[in-house]
Short mmCIF file of C-alpha atoms in Angstrom, two decimals:
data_model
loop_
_atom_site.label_atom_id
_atom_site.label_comp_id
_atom_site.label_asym_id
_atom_site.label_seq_id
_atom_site.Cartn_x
_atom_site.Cartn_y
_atom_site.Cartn_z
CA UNK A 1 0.00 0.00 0.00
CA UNK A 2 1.45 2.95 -0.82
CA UNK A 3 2.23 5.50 1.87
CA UNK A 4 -0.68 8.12 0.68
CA UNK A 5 -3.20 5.56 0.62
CA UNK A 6 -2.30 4.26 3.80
CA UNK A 7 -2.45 7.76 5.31
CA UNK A 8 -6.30 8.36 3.87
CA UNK A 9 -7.41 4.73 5.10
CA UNK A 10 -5.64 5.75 8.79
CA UNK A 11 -7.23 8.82 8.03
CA UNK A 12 -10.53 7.81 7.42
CA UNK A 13 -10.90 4.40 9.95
CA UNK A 14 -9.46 7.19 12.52
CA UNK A 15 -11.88 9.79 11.97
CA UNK A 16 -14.70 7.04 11.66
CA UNK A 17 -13.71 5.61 14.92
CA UNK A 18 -14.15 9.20 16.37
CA UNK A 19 -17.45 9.79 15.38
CA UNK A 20 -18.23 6.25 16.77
CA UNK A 21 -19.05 4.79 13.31
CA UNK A 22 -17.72 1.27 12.13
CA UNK A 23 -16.09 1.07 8.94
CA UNK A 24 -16.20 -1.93 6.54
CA UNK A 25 -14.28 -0.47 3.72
CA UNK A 26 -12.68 2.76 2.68
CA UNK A 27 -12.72 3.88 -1.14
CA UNK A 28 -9.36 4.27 -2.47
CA UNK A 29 -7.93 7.63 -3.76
CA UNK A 30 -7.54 8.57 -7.38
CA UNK A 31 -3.90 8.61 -8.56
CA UNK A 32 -3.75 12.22 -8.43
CA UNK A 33 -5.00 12.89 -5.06
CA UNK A 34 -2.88 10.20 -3.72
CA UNK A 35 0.46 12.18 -5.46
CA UNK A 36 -0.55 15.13 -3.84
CA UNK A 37 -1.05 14.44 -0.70
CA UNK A 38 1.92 12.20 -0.78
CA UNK A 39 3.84 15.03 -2.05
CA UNK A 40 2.03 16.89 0.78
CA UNK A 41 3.10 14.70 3.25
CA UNK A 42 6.86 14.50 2.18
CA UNK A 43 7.06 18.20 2.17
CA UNK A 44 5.51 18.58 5.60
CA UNK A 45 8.45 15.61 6.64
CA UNK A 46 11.13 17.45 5.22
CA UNK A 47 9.90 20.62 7.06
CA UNK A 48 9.53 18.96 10.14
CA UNK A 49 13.26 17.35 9.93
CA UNK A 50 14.81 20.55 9.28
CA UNK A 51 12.80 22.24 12.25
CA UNK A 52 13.81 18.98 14.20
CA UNK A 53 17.56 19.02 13.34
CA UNK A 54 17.87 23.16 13.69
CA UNK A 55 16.56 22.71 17.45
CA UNK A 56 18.85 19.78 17.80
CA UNK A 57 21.71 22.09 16.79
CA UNK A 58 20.06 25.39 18.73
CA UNK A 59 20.11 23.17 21.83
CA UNK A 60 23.65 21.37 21.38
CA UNK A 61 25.38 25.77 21.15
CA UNK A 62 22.92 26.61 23.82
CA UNK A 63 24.79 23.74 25.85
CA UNK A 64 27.57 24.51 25.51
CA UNK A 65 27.46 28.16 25.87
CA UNK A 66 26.20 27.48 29.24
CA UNK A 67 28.74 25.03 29.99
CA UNK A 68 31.59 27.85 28.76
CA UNK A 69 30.03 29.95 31.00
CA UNK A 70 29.82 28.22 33.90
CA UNK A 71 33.72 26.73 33.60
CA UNK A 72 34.37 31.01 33.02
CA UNK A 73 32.61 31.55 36.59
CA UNK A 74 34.58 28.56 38.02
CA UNK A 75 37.90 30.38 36.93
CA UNK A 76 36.77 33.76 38.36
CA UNK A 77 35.66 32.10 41.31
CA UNK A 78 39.23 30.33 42.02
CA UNK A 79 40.55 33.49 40.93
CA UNK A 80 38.65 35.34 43.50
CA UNK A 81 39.49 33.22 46.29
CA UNK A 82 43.01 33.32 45.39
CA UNK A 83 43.24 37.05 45.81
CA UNK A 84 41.26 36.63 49.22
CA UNK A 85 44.09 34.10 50.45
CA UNK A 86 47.30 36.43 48.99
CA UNK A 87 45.08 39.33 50.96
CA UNK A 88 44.99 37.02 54.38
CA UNK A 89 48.38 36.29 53.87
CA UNK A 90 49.43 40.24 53.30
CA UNK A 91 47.14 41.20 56.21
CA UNK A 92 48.71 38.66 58.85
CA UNK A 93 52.33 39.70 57.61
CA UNK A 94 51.11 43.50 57.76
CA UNK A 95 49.24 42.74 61.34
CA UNK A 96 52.87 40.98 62.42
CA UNK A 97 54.89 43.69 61.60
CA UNK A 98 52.42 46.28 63.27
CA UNK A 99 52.70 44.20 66.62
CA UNK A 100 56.80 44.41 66.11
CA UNK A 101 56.20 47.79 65.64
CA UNK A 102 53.90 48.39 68.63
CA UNK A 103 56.61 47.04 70.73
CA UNK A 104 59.62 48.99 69.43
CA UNK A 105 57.76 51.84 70.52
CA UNK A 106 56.75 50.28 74.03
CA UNK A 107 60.18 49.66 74.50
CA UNK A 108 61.55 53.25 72.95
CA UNK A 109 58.52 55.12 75.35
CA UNK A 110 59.62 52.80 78.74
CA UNK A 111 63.18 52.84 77.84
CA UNK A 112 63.08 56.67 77.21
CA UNK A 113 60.97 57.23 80.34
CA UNK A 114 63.18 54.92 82.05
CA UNK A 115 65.60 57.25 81.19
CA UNK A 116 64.41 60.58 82.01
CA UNK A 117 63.64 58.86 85.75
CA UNK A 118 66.90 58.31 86.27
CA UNK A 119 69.01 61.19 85.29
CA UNK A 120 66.58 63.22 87.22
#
């Protein structure tokens, strides 16, 4: 059977079946009707492939834009908390050398005051 006439007995026992009506036997299309609408039907088939295979592409870039996205974030990210560990480092060298300081000048202030005591 070839596929257009298949299509209008599917279409036909279908649509009978709908209505609730049993059928016994459906007429067969002319020659021409049945290369139209299996021209019909091979034009809708190409259509739909295309549309099929254009989201199949769409959705493949859309991937993997996202995933090129997300592996840029991941690299700002460890980027980010690389500079927050060089910054802890640089503060507790900074807050080290401040508590040196602190006690040069305790020492400098009670040494000098020590000083000043005892020449008086």
């Amino acid at each position: 059977m070839p596929p257009a006439q298949f299509y209008h007995w599917y279409d036909v026992n279908l649509r009978m079946k709908l209505l609730g009506i049993k059928t016994k036997n459906v007429a067969k299309m002319n020659e021409a009707a049945a290369v139209e609408l299996g021209a019909d039907i091979l034009g809708e088939v190409v259509i739909l492939s295309v549309a099929i295979g254009a989201l199949a592409l769409e959705y493949g870039r859309r991937s993997k834009n996202d995933s090129d996205k997300e592996v840029r974030q991941q690299e700002i990210l460890l980027n980010i908390e690389k500079q927050i560990s060089e910054f802890e480092t640089i503060v507790k060298d900074q807050s080290s050398h401040l508590l040196k300081v602190k006690e040069l000048i305790q020492n400098k202030t009670s040494s000098t005051s020590n000083s000043s005591s005892s020449t008086k």
